[in-house]
Amino acid sequence: MANDVIVIGAGIIGAACARALAVAGVAVTVVDRGTTASGTSAACEGNLLVSDKGPGHELQLAQYASSLWDGTVARLREELGRGFPSLEFDRKGGLVVATTAAGAGPLLDFAALQRGAGVEARVLDAAEARELEPDLTDSFQAAVFYPEDAQVQPAIATDALMASAQQYGARLLENTAATGGIRDSSGALVGVHTPQGPLRASRVLIAAGPWSGEVAELLGVALPVRPRRGELLVTSRMPHRIFHKVYDGDYVGAVGSDAGDLQTSSVVESTAAGTVLIGSSRQQKGFDSRLEVEVLGQLAAKALRLFPFLAGAQVMRSYGGFRPFMPDHLPLIGEDPRLPGLWHATGHEGAGIGLSLATAELVRDLMLGTPTRIDAAPFQASRASLLPHLTGVAA
């Protein structure tokens, strides 16, 4: 049993893991070279989705996570009090449309496969779709509604999970970078070096999102996590005219693609503040954060295909962030067999917000040696789909 854990990373994955462990009575120290939610968790839409995942292990993890969000939000509200900002949790549902005849068949086939895996995916006719979204374009060929999809304000959710973890005794060290590992005489990892001095613990959990590969290298192992850049547009406030998460069916293909070049798809939704978020893009270009006007132009053009009225909207700002891309499109959750004492909770690509709570429960249960609610083997380092990308891991 782990009696103390160092978590590297104060994004939503690290915060959720810290909270789950602290609630279970584990002594937790969270370190981050920046501040809470200063990386990927503050540079995304806050999606909690099942609609974009086909049958398989990631969908099972997403369904597990979806079952946790309502109760967790309620408990956080009780723990933190009315003075804490709202998490803006909204199980608004997602509407996926095919804007071309060629896209209609694949969308409906995908929805049928999801229903077979327990996802609620309702095929709508044109009238039903417009009842949900009156301003939706007339030019769509098929529509599927996913009532389980939800949204949360990601930075506030991260802050809330971290604040709760601290109430249960977790220690947070911001602006504290892990610069190397500490090993005992047997070679096991028993802590990390920081500029402020050494920190020791029975286990070290890397939850550093797209920077997890860099952290792993500092601790002595290779990890194939790569940054995948995403950009978003934000309109100025307007009357509420978009009521669900709405996206074109080509978004699903972009999510699962291995391509490194620029891919854009249409994803549009409103926020509680009255702005409209417009995405999404995916591009592998390292940690290059320079703004690309071409990307923003494609996002705007594709959003108009779904909601023509947005032609009159003013864009208030744009922002982007890096998502932790894994070569087999599955997060890495669990112990690293190459280095005793090292654990991972990373590689969630663009789904980390939604998958955070389930990831945290898996980490907690695995560390404490208690049964997990779903099979954890598909997310561990020894899985067959990841072995070709690792060195020093026995099958």
PDB file of C-alpha atoms in Angstrom, residues 29-320:
ATOM      1  CA  THR A  29       2.329  16.186  -2.456  1.00  0.00           C
ATOM      2  CA  VAL A  30       1.588  17.840  -5.810  1.00  0.00           C
ATOM      3  CA  VAL A  31       4.395  19.694  -7.575  1.00  0.00           C
ATOM      4  CA  ASP A  32       4.123  21.792 -10.712  1.00  0.00           C
ATOM      5  CA  ARG A  33       6.638  24.054 -12.389  1.00  0.00           C
ATOM      6  CA  GLY A  34       3.783  26.501 -12.913  1.00  0.00           C
ATOM      7  CA  THR A  35       0.503  26.902 -11.089  1.00  0.00           C
ATOM      8  CA  THR A  36      -2.709  24.914 -10.874  1.00  0.00           C
ATOM      9  CA  ALA A  37      -4.442  24.635 -14.274  1.00  0.00           C
ATOM     10  CA  SER A  38      -1.746  26.709 -15.957  1.00  0.00           C
ATOM     11  CA  GLY A  39      -1.243  24.322 -18.878  1.00  0.00           C
ATOM     12  CA  THR A  40      -3.579  22.185 -20.979  1.00  0.00           C
ATOM     13  CA  SER A  41      -6.433  22.307 -18.468  1.00  0.00           C
ATOM     14  CA  ALA A  42      -6.843  26.049 -19.029  1.00  0.00           C
ATOM     15  CA  ALA A  43      -6.539  25.831 -22.813  1.00  0.00           C
ATOM     16  CA  CYS A  44      -9.444  23.627 -23.812  1.00  0.00           C
ATOM     17  CA  GLU A  45     -13.237  23.524 -24.048  1.00  0.00           C
ATOM     18  CA  GLY A  46     -14.038  21.402 -21.006  1.00  0.00           C
ATOM     19  CA  ASN A  47     -15.754  18.621 -22.921  1.00  0.00           C
ATOM     20  CA  LEU A  48     -17.064  15.516 -21.146  1.00  0.00           C
ATOM     21  CA  LEU A  49     -17.921  13.330 -24.118  1.00  0.00           C
ATOM     22  CA  VAL A  50     -18.988   9.830 -25.029  1.00  0.00           C
ATOM     23  CA  SER A  51     -20.221  10.829 -28.495  1.00  0.00           C
ATOM     24  CA  ASP A  52     -16.776  10.903 -30.130  1.00  0.00           C
ATOM     25  CA  LYS A  53     -15.609   7.478 -28.932  1.00  0.00           C
ATOM     26  CA  GLY A  54     -16.270   4.192 -30.664  1.00  0.00           C
ATOM     27  CA  PRO A  55     -16.694   0.884 -28.820  1.00  0.00           C
ATOM     28  CA  GLY A  56     -13.552  -0.061 -26.958  1.00  0.00           C
ATOM     29  CA  HIS A  57     -11.452   0.707 -23.927  1.00  0.00           C
ATOM     30  CA  GLU A  58     -11.518   4.506 -24.128  1.00  0.00           C
ATOM     31  CA  LEU A  59     -15.299   4.509 -24.401  1.00  0.00           C
ATOM     32  CA  GLN A  60     -15.515   2.287 -21.319  1.00  0.00           C
ATOM     33  CA  LEU A  61     -13.322   4.748 -19.448  1.00  0.00           C
ATOM     34  CA  ALA A  62     -15.482   7.643 -20.669  1.00  0.00           C
ATOM     35  CA  GLN A  63     -18.688   5.917 -19.577  1.00  0.00           C
ATOM     36  CA  TYR A  64     -17.129   5.242 -16.167  1.00  0.00           C
ATOM     37  CA  ALA A  65     -16.115   8.899 -15.909  1.00  0.00           C
ATOM     38  CA  SER A  66     -19.536  10.104 -17.020  1.00  0.00           C
ATOM     39  CA  SER A  67     -21.117   8.195 -14.137  1.00  0.00           C
ATOM     40  CA  LEU A  68     -18.901  10.093 -11.673  1.00  0.00           C
ATOM     41  CA  TRP A  69     -19.294  13.723 -12.712  1.00  0.00           C
ATOM     42  CA  ASP A  70     -22.759  14.574 -11.357  1.00  0.00           C
ATOM     43  CA  GLY A  71     -22.011  13.247  -7.888  1.00  0.00           C
ATOM     44  CA  THR A  72     -18.520  14.731  -7.765  1.00  0.00           C
ATOM     45  CA  VAL A  73     -19.753  18.192  -8.731  1.00  0.00           C
ATOM     46  CA  ALA A  74     -22.378  18.018  -5.976  1.00  0.00           C
ATOM     47  CA  ARG A  75     -19.792  16.932  -3.393  1.00  0.00           C
ATOM     48  CA  LEU A  76     -17.356  19.645  -4.438  1.00  0.00           C
ATOM     49  CA  ARG A  77     -20.126  22.226  -4.030  1.00  0.00           C
ATOM     50  CA  GLU A  78     -20.725  20.988  -0.486  1.00  0.00           C
ATOM     51  CA  GLU A  79     -17.032  20.839   0.402  1.00  0.00           C
ATOM     52  CA  LEU A  80     -16.002  24.205  -1.015  1.00  0.00           C
ATOM     53  CA  GLY A  81     -19.100  26.247  -0.201  1.00  0.00           C
ATOM     54  CA  ARG A  82     -21.058  28.836  -2.117  1.00  0.00           C
ATOM     55  CA  GLY A  83     -18.142  31.236  -2.229  1.00  0.00           C
ATOM     56  CA  PHE A  84     -16.254  28.997  -4.660  1.00  0.00           C
ATOM     57  CA  PRO A  85     -16.953  29.755  -8.352  1.00  0.00           C
ATOM     58  CA  SER A  86     -19.421  27.537 -10.171  1.00  0.00           C
ATOM     59  CA  LEU A  87     -17.909  24.681 -12.146  1.00  0.00           C
ATOM     60  CA  GLU A  88     -20.512  25.442 -14.845  1.00  0.00           C
ATOM     61  CA  PHE A  89     -21.234  21.741 -15.137  1.00  0.00           C
ATOM     62  CA  ASP A  90     -23.954  21.241 -17.740  1.00  0.00           C
ATOM     63  CA  ARG A  91     -25.139  17.891 -19.072  1.00  0.00           C
ATOM     64  CA  LYS A  92     -26.380  19.686 -22.156  1.00  0.00           C
ATOM     65  CA  GLY A  93     -26.010  16.809 -24.595  1.00  0.00           C
ATOM     66  CA  GLY A  94     -24.227  16.711 -27.925  1.00  0.00           C
ATOM     67  CA  LEU A  95     -25.709  16.986 -31.399  1.00  0.00           C
ATOM     68  CA  VAL A  96     -23.614  15.473 -34.178  1.00  0.00           C
ATOM     69  CA  VAL A  97     -24.584  16.232 -37.755  1.00  0.00           C
ATOM     70  CA  ALA A  98     -23.415  15.156 -41.183  1.00  0.00           C
ATOM     71  CA  THR A  99     -23.350  18.102 -43.553  1.00  0.00           C
ATOM     72  CA  THR A 100     -22.751  15.966 -46.636  1.00  0.00           C
ATOM     73  CA  ALA A 101     -24.455  12.928 -48.098  1.00  0.00           C
ATOM     74  CA  ALA A 102     -21.139  11.072 -48.023  1.00  0.00           C
ATOM     75  CA  GLY A 103     -20.873  11.675 -44.282  1.00  0.00           C
ATOM     76  CA  ALA A 104     -24.403  10.591 -43.359  1.00  0.00           C
ATOM     77  CA  GLY A 105     -23.888   6.840 -43.664  1.00  0.00           C
ATOM     78  CA  PRO A 106     -20.694   6.690 -41.589  1.00  0.00           C
ATOM     79  CA  LEU A 107     -22.279   8.847 -38.868  1.00  0.00           C
ATOM     80  CA  LEU A 108     -25.337   6.600 -38.594  1.00  0.00           C
ATOM     81  CA  ASP A 109     -23.190   3.456 -38.682  1.00  0.00           C
ATOM     82  CA  PHE A 110     -20.954   4.858 -35.934  1.00  0.00           C
ATOM     83  CA  ALA A 111     -23.983   5.666 -33.782  1.00  0.00           C
ATOM     84  CA  ALA A 112     -25.307   2.122 -34.230  1.00  0.00           C
ATOM     85  CA  LEU A 113     -21.999   0.678 -33.033  1.00  0.00           C
ATOM     86  CA  GLN A 114     -22.075   2.984 -30.007  1.00  0.00           C
ATOM     87  CA  ARG A 115     -25.602   1.927 -29.097  1.00  0.00           C
ATOM     88  CA  GLY A 116     -24.363  -1.642 -29.070  1.00  0.00           C
ATOM     89  CA  ALA A 117     -21.821  -0.552 -26.454  1.00  0.00           C
ATOM     90  CA  GLY A 118     -24.442   1.088 -24.223  1.00  0.00           C
ATOM     91  CA  VAL A 119     -24.266   4.677 -25.458  1.00  0.00           C
ATOM     92  CA  GLU A 120     -27.537   6.557 -25.811  1.00  0.00           C
ATOM     93  CA  ALA A 121     -27.421   7.810 -29.411  1.00  0.00           C
ATOM     94  CA  ARG A 122     -30.744   9.017 -30.832  1.00  0.00           C
ATOM     95  CA  VAL A 123     -31.095   9.430 -34.578  1.00  0.00           C
ATOM     96  CA  LEU A 124     -33.128  12.580 -35.272  1.00  0.00           C
ATOM     97  CA  ASP A 125     -35.068  13.768 -38.282  1.00  0.00           C
ATOM     98  CA  ALA A 126     -34.736  17.349 -39.501  1.00  0.00           C
ATOM     99  CA  ALA A 127     -37.634  18.646 -37.405  1.00  0.00           C
ATOM    100  CA  GLU A 128     -36.310  17.040 -34.226  1.00  0.00           C
ATOM    101  CA  ALA A 129     -32.825  18.419 -34.818  1.00  0.00           C
ATOM    102  CA  ARG A 130     -34.157  21.935 -35.328  1.00  0.00           C
ATOM    103  CA  GLU A 131     -36.270  21.640 -32.214  1.00  0.00           C
ATOM    104  CA  LEU A 132     -33.002  21.203 -30.318  1.00  0.00           C
ATOM    105  CA  GLU A 133     -31.115  23.816 -32.351  1.00  0.00           C
ATOM    106  CA  PRO A 134     -33.445  26.242 -34.178  1.00  0.00           C
ATOM    107  CA  ASP A 135     -30.541  28.094 -35.836  1.00  0.00           C
ATOM    108  CA  LEU A 136     -28.880  24.980 -37.217  1.00  0.00           C
ATOM    109  CA  THR A 137     -28.129  25.078 -40.942  1.00  0.00           C
ATOM    110  CA  ASP A 138     -30.683  23.668 -43.365  1.00  0.00           C
ATOM    111  CA  SER A 139     -27.858  21.830 -45.130  1.00  0.00           C
ATOM    112  CA  PHE A 140     -27.401  18.655 -43.152  1.00  0.00           C
ATOM    113  CA  GLN A 141     -28.058  15.066 -44.112  1.00  0.00           C
ATOM    114  CA  ALA A 142     -28.193  13.241 -40.771  1.00  0.00           C
ATOM    115  CA  ALA A 143     -28.227  14.071 -37.061  1.00  0.00           C
ATOM    116  CA  VAL A 144     -27.616  12.071 -33.891  1.00  0.00           C
ATOM    117  CA  PHE A 145     -28.224  13.340 -30.344  1.00  0.00           C
ATOM    118  CA  TYR A 146     -26.129  12.183 -27.385  1.00  0.00           C
ATOM    119  CA  PRO A 147     -27.837  13.223 -24.110  1.00  0.00           C
ATOM    120  CA  GLU A 148     -24.938  11.957 -21.969  1.00  0.00           C
ATOM    121  CA  ASP A 149     -22.471  14.557 -23.283  1.00  0.00           C
ATOM    122  CA  ALA A 150     -21.660  17.367 -20.873  1.00  0.00           C
ATOM    123  CA  GLN A 151     -19.445  20.386 -20.378  1.00  0.00           C
ATOM    124  CA  VAL A 152     -17.559  21.915 -17.453  1.00  0.00           C
ATOM    125  CA  GLN A 153     -15.421  25.015 -17.008  1.00  0.00           C
ATOM    126  CA  PRO A 154     -12.053  23.227 -17.090  1.00  0.00           C
ATOM    127  CA  ALA A 155      -9.862  25.643 -15.155  1.00  0.00           C
ATOM    128  CA  ILE A 156     -12.417  26.065 -12.370  1.00  0.00           C
ATOM    129  CA  ALA A 157     -12.977  22.303 -12.215  1.00  0.00           C
ATOM    130  CA  THR A 158      -9.230  21.796 -11.835  1.00  0.00           C
ATOM    131  CA  ASP A 159      -9.030  24.424  -9.092  1.00  0.00           C
ATOM    132  CA  ALA A 160     -11.976  22.816  -7.299  1.00  0.00           C
ATOM    133  CA  LEU A 161     -10.469  19.324  -7.349  1.00  0.00           C
ATOM    134  CA  MET A 162      -7.168  20.694  -6.090  1.00  0.00           C
ATOM    135  CA  ALA A 163      -8.831  22.743  -3.342  1.00  0.00           C
ATOM    136  CA  SER A 164     -10.739  19.662  -2.244  1.00  0.00           C
ATOM    137  CA  ALA A 165      -7.556  17.586  -2.239  1.00  0.00           C
ATOM    138  CA  GLN A 166      -5.951  20.173   0.017  1.00  0.00           C
ATOM    139  CA  GLN A 167      -8.907  20.005   2.395  1.00  0.00           C
ATOM    140  CA  TYR A 168      -8.164  16.288   2.724  1.00  0.00           C
ATOM    141  CA  GLY A 169      -4.519  16.997   3.518  1.00  0.00           C
ATOM    142  CA  ALA A 170      -2.779  17.117   0.136  1.00  0.00           C
ATOM    143  CA  ARG A 171       0.145  19.528  -0.113  1.00  0.00           C
ATOM    144  CA  LEU A 172       0.506  21.727  -3.211  1.00  0.00           C
ATOM    145  CA  LEU A 173       3.896  23.125  -4.258  1.00  0.00           C
ATOM    146  CA  GLU A 174       3.424  25.475  -7.189  1.00  0.00           C
ATOM    147  CA  ASN A 175       6.342  26.965  -9.153  1.00  0.00           C
ATOM    148  CA  THR A 176       8.301  23.874  -8.142  1.00  0.00           C
ATOM    149  CA  ALA A 177       9.798  21.869 -10.983  1.00  0.00           C
ATOM    150  CA  ALA A 178      10.872  18.257 -10.705  1.00  0.00           C
ATOM    151  CA  THR A 179      14.437  18.263 -12.020  1.00  0.00           C
ATOM    152  CA  GLY A 180      15.408  14.622 -11.536  1.00  0.00           C
ATOM    153  CA  GLY A 181      14.677  11.419  -9.703  1.00  0.00           C
ATOM    154  CA  ILE A 182      15.931  10.070  -6.390  1.00  0.00           C
ATOM    155  CA  ARG A 183      16.618   6.324  -6.283  1.00  0.00           C
ATOM    156  CA  ASP A 184      17.345   3.993  -3.423  1.00  0.00           C
ATOM    157  CA  SER A 185      20.092   1.354  -3.312  1.00  0.00           C
ATOM    158  CA  SER A 186      17.925  -1.092  -5.259  1.00  0.00           C
ATOM    159  CA  GLY A 187      17.293   1.412  -8.066  1.00  0.00           C
ATOM    160  CA  ALA A 188      13.672   2.142  -7.158  1.00  0.00           C
ATOM    161  CA  LEU A 189      12.355   5.684  -7.522  1.00  0.00           C
ATOM    162  CA  VAL A 190      11.807   7.163  -4.061  1.00  0.00           C
ATOM    163  CA  GLY A 191      11.417  10.857  -4.756  1.00  0.00           C
ATOM    164  CA  VAL A 192      12.351  13.810  -6.934  1.00  0.00           C
ATOM    165  CA  HIS A 193      14.837  16.632  -6.838  1.00  0.00           C
ATOM    166  CA  THR A 194      13.513  20.193  -7.047  1.00  0.00           C
ATOM    167  CA  PRO A 195      15.243  23.592  -6.921  1.00  0.00           C
ATOM    168  CA  GLN A 196      13.769  23.949  -3.437  1.00  0.00           C
ATOM    169  CA  GLY A 197      15.293  20.661  -2.291  1.00  0.00           C
ATOM    170  CA  PRO A 198      14.581  16.915  -2.433  1.00  0.00           C
ATOM    171  CA  LEU A 199      11.113  15.427  -1.930  1.00  0.00           C
ATOM    172  CA  ARG A 200      10.761  11.781  -0.983  1.00  0.00           C
ATOM    173  CA  ALA A 201       7.811   9.429  -1.341  1.00  0.00           C
ATOM    174  CA  SER A 202       7.009   5.768  -1.895  1.00  0.00           C
ATOM    175  CA  ARG A 203       5.684   6.492  -5.369  1.00  0.00           C
ATOM    176  CA  VAL A 204       5.943   9.213  -7.991  1.00  0.00           C
ATOM    177  CA  LEU A 205       3.017   9.775 -10.371  1.00  0.00           C
ATOM    178  CA  ILE A 206       3.611  11.666 -13.622  1.00  0.00           C
ATOM    179  CA  ALA A 207       0.475  13.584 -14.569  1.00  0.00           C
ATOM    180  CA  ALA A 208       2.084  16.327 -16.632  1.00  0.00           C
ATOM    181  CA  GLY A 209      -0.048  16.076 -19.763  1.00  0.00           C
ATOM    182  CA  PRO A 210       1.881  16.787 -22.973  1.00  0.00           C
ATOM    183  CA  TRP A 211       5.014  17.474 -20.918  1.00  0.00           C
ATOM    184  CA  SER A 212       4.956  13.979 -19.413  1.00  0.00           C
ATOM    185  CA  GLY A 213       7.577  12.750 -21.860  1.00  0.00           C
ATOM    186  CA  GLU A 214       9.990  15.437 -20.733  1.00  0.00           C
ATOM    187  CA  VAL A 215       9.362  14.627 -17.067  1.00  0.00           C
ATOM    188  CA  ALA A 216       9.768  10.891 -17.660  1.00  0.00           C
ATOM    189  CA  GLU A 217      13.119  11.506 -19.342  1.00  0.00           C
ATOM    190  CA  LEU A 218      14.279  13.491 -16.310  1.00  0.00           C
ATOM    191  CA  LEU A 219      13.367  10.505 -14.139  1.00  0.00           C
ATOM    192  CA  GLY A 220      15.155   8.034 -16.397  1.00  0.00           C
ATOM    193  CA  VAL A 221      12.631   6.444 -18.784  1.00  0.00           C
ATOM    194  CA  ALA A 222      11.409   7.145 -22.303  1.00  0.00           C
ATOM    195  CA  LEU A 223       7.703   7.870 -22.820  1.00  0.00           C
ATOM    196  CA  PRO A 224       6.113   8.409 -26.259  1.00  0.00           C
ATOM    197  CA  VAL A 225       3.839  11.304 -25.285  1.00  0.00           C
ATOM    198  CA  ARG A 226       3.872  14.049 -27.904  1.00  0.00           C
ATOM    199  CA  PRO A 227       2.177  17.460 -27.922  1.00  0.00           C
ATOM    200  CA  ARG A 228      -0.734  17.922 -30.297  1.00  0.00           C
ATOM    201  CA  ARG A 229      -1.692  21.554 -30.784  1.00  0.00           C
ATOM    202  CA  GLY A 230      -5.317  22.694 -30.797  1.00  0.00           C
ATOM    203  CA  GLU A 231      -6.763  26.174 -31.462  1.00  0.00           C
ATOM    204  CA  LEU A 232     -10.098  27.734 -30.490  1.00  0.00           C
ATOM    205  CA  LEU A 233     -12.019  30.901 -31.276  1.00  0.00           C
ATOM    206  CA  VAL A 234     -14.180  32.715 -28.719  1.00  0.00           C
ATOM    207  CA  THR A 235     -16.920  35.130 -29.735  1.00  0.00           C
ATOM    208  CA  SER A 236     -18.085  38.117 -27.742  1.00  0.00           C
ATOM    209  CA  ARG A 237     -21.178  37.620 -25.569  1.00  0.00           C
ATOM    210  CA  MET A 238     -24.458  37.253 -27.380  1.00  0.00           C
ATOM    211  CA  PRO A 239     -28.028  36.072 -26.724  1.00  0.00           C
ATOM    212  CA  HIS A 240     -28.070  32.321 -26.152  1.00  0.00           C
ATOM    213  CA  ARG A 241     -28.748  30.691 -29.530  1.00  0.00           C
ATOM    214  CA  ILE A 242     -26.754  27.445 -29.336  1.00  0.00           C
ATOM    215  CA  PHE A 243     -28.034  25.066 -26.691  1.00  0.00           C
ATOM    216  CA  HIS A 244     -25.923  21.911 -27.026  1.00  0.00           C
ATOM    217  CA  LYS A 245     -22.471  20.898 -28.107  1.00  0.00           C
ATOM    218  CA  VAL A 246     -22.832  20.738 -31.883  1.00  0.00           C
ATOM    219  CA  TYR A 247     -20.256  19.306 -34.219  1.00  0.00           C
ATOM    220  CA  ASP A 248     -19.818  17.885 -37.680  1.00  0.00           C
ATOM    221  CA  GLY A 249     -19.292  14.133 -37.880  1.00  0.00           C
ATOM    222  CA  ASP A 250     -15.806  14.638 -39.325  1.00  0.00           C
ATOM    223  CA  TYR A 251     -14.657  15.585 -35.811  1.00  0.00           C
ATOM    224  CA  VAL A 252     -14.646  11.910 -34.830  1.00  0.00           C
ATOM    225  CA  GLY A 253     -12.222  11.078 -37.607  1.00  0.00           C
ATOM    226  CA  ALA A 254      -9.919  13.926 -36.620  1.00  0.00           C
ATOM    227  CA  VAL A 255      -9.860  12.753 -32.996  1.00  0.00           C
ATOM    228  CA  GLY A 256      -8.684   9.275 -33.955  1.00  0.00           C
ATOM    229  CA  SER A 257      -6.266  10.304 -36.689  1.00  0.00           C
ATOM    230  CA  ASP A 258      -2.517   9.712 -36.480  1.00  0.00           C
ATOM    231  CA  ALA A 259      -1.752  12.415 -39.028  1.00  0.00           C
ATOM    232  CA  GLY A 260       0.603  15.136 -37.887  1.00  0.00           C
ATOM    233  CA  ASP A 261      -0.456  17.773 -40.388  1.00  0.00           C
ATOM    234  CA  LEU A 262      -3.220  20.296 -39.785  1.00  0.00           C
ATOM    235  CA  GLN A 263      -6.757  18.936 -39.395  1.00  0.00           C
ATOM    236  CA  THR A 264      -9.785  21.054 -38.622  1.00  0.00           C
ATOM    237  CA  SER A 265     -13.388  20.169 -37.949  1.00  0.00           C
ATOM    238  CA  SER A 266     -16.437  22.095 -36.880  1.00  0.00           C
ATOM    239  CA  VAL A 267     -17.273  22.108 -33.151  1.00  0.00           C
ATOM    240  CA  VAL A 268     -19.519  24.858 -31.752  1.00  0.00           C
ATOM    241  CA  GLU A 269     -21.022  25.424 -28.297  1.00  0.00           C
ATOM    242  CA  SER A 270     -22.098  28.187 -25.957  1.00  0.00           C
ATOM    243  CA  THR A 271     -20.726  28.889 -22.501  1.00  0.00           C
ATOM    244  CA  ALA A 272     -22.497  29.985 -19.341  1.00  0.00           C
ATOM    245  CA  ALA A 273     -20.938  33.425 -19.828  1.00  0.00           C
ATOM    246  CA  GLY A 274     -22.724  33.870 -23.164  1.00  0.00           C
ATOM    247  CA  THR A 275     -19.741  33.442 -25.455  1.00  0.00           C
ATOM    248  CA  VAL A 276     -19.518  30.820 -28.202  1.00  0.00           C
ATOM    249  CA  LEU A 277     -16.535  28.468 -28.420  1.00  0.00           C
ATOM    250  CA  ILE A 278     -15.527  27.491 -31.952  1.00  0.00           C
ATOM    251  CA  GLY A 279     -13.099  24.652 -32.628  1.00  0.00           C
ATOM    252  CA  SER A 280     -11.395  22.500 -33.342  1.00  0.00           C
ATOM    253  CA  SER A 281      -7.961  21.928 -34.807  1.00  0.00           C
ATOM    254  CA  ARG A 282      -5.298  19.266 -34.402  1.00  0.00           C
ATOM    255  CA  GLN A 283      -1.707  19.602 -35.462  1.00  0.00           C
ATOM    256  CA  GLN A 284       1.557  18.028 -34.400  1.00  0.00           C
ATOM    257  CA  LYS A 285       4.263  20.676 -34.478  1.00  0.00           C
ATOM    258  CA  GLY A 286       6.065  20.188 -31.201  1.00  0.00           C
ATOM    259  CA  PHE A 287       5.605  22.893 -28.602  1.00  0.00           C
ATOM    260  CA  ASP A 288       5.377  25.638 -31.218  1.00  0.00           C
ATOM    261  CA  SER A 289       2.658  27.962 -29.887  1.00  0.00           C
ATOM    262  CA  ARG A 290       2.737  30.571 -32.643  1.00  0.00           C
ATOM    263  CA  LEU A 291      -0.683  31.658 -33.878  1.00  0.00           C
ATOM    264  CA  GLU A 292      -1.584  30.522 -37.396  1.00  0.00           C
ATOM    265  CA  VAL A 293      -4.182  32.645 -39.151  1.00  0.00           C
ATOM    266  CA  GLU A 294      -4.909  29.819 -41.605  1.00  0.00           C
ATOM    267  CA  VAL A 295      -6.080  27.620 -38.740  1.00  0.00           C
ATOM    268  CA  LEU A 296      -8.421  30.270 -37.343  1.00  0.00           C
ATOM    269  CA  GLY A 297      -9.835  30.934 -40.793  1.00  0.00           C
ATOM    270  CA  GLN A 298     -10.669  27.269 -41.284  1.00  0.00           C
ATOM    271  CA  LEU A 299     -12.348  27.097 -37.884  1.00  0.00           C
ATOM    272  CA  ALA A 300     -14.505  30.127 -38.637  1.00  0.00           C
ATOM    273  CA  ALA A 301     -15.479  28.896 -42.109  1.00  0.00           C
ATOM    274  CA  LYS A 302     -16.494  25.458 -40.863  1.00  0.00           C
ATOM    275  CA  ALA A 303     -18.500  26.903 -37.968  1.00  0.00           C
ATOM    276  CA  LEU A 304     -20.586  28.863 -40.459  1.00  0.00           C
ATOM    277  CA  ARG A 305     -21.563  25.611 -42.163  1.00  0.00           C
ATOM    278  CA  LEU A 306     -23.316  24.596 -38.956  1.00  0.00           C
ATOM    279  CA  PHE A 307     -24.620  27.995 -37.814  1.00  0.00           C
ATOM    280  CA  PRO A 308     -24.790  30.595 -40.605  1.00  0.00           C
ATOM    281  CA  PHE A 309     -25.909  33.302 -38.160  1.00  0.00           C
ATOM    282  CA  LEU A 310     -22.384  33.345 -36.722  1.00  0.00           C
ATOM    283  CA  ALA A 311     -21.333  35.368 -39.779  1.00  0.00           C
ATOM    284  CA  GLY A 312     -22.473  38.402 -37.810  1.00  0.00           C
ATOM    285  CA  ALA A 313     -20.652  37.453 -34.593  1.00  0.00           C
ATOM    286  CA  GLN A 314     -17.534  39.212 -33.376  1.00  0.00           C
ATOM    287  CA  VAL A 315     -14.524  37.129 -32.389  1.00  0.00           C
ATOM    288  CA  MET A 316     -13.266  38.342 -29.038  1.00  0.00           C
ATOM    289  CA  ARG A 317     -10.126  36.221 -28.812  1.00  0.00           C
ATOM    290  CA  SER A 318      -8.439  32.985 -29.772  1.00  0.00           C
ATOM    291  CA  TYR A 319      -6.346  30.616 -27.735  1.00  0.00           C
ATOM    292  CA  GLY A 320      -4.630  27.309 -28.113  1.00  0.00           C
TER     293      GLY A 320
END
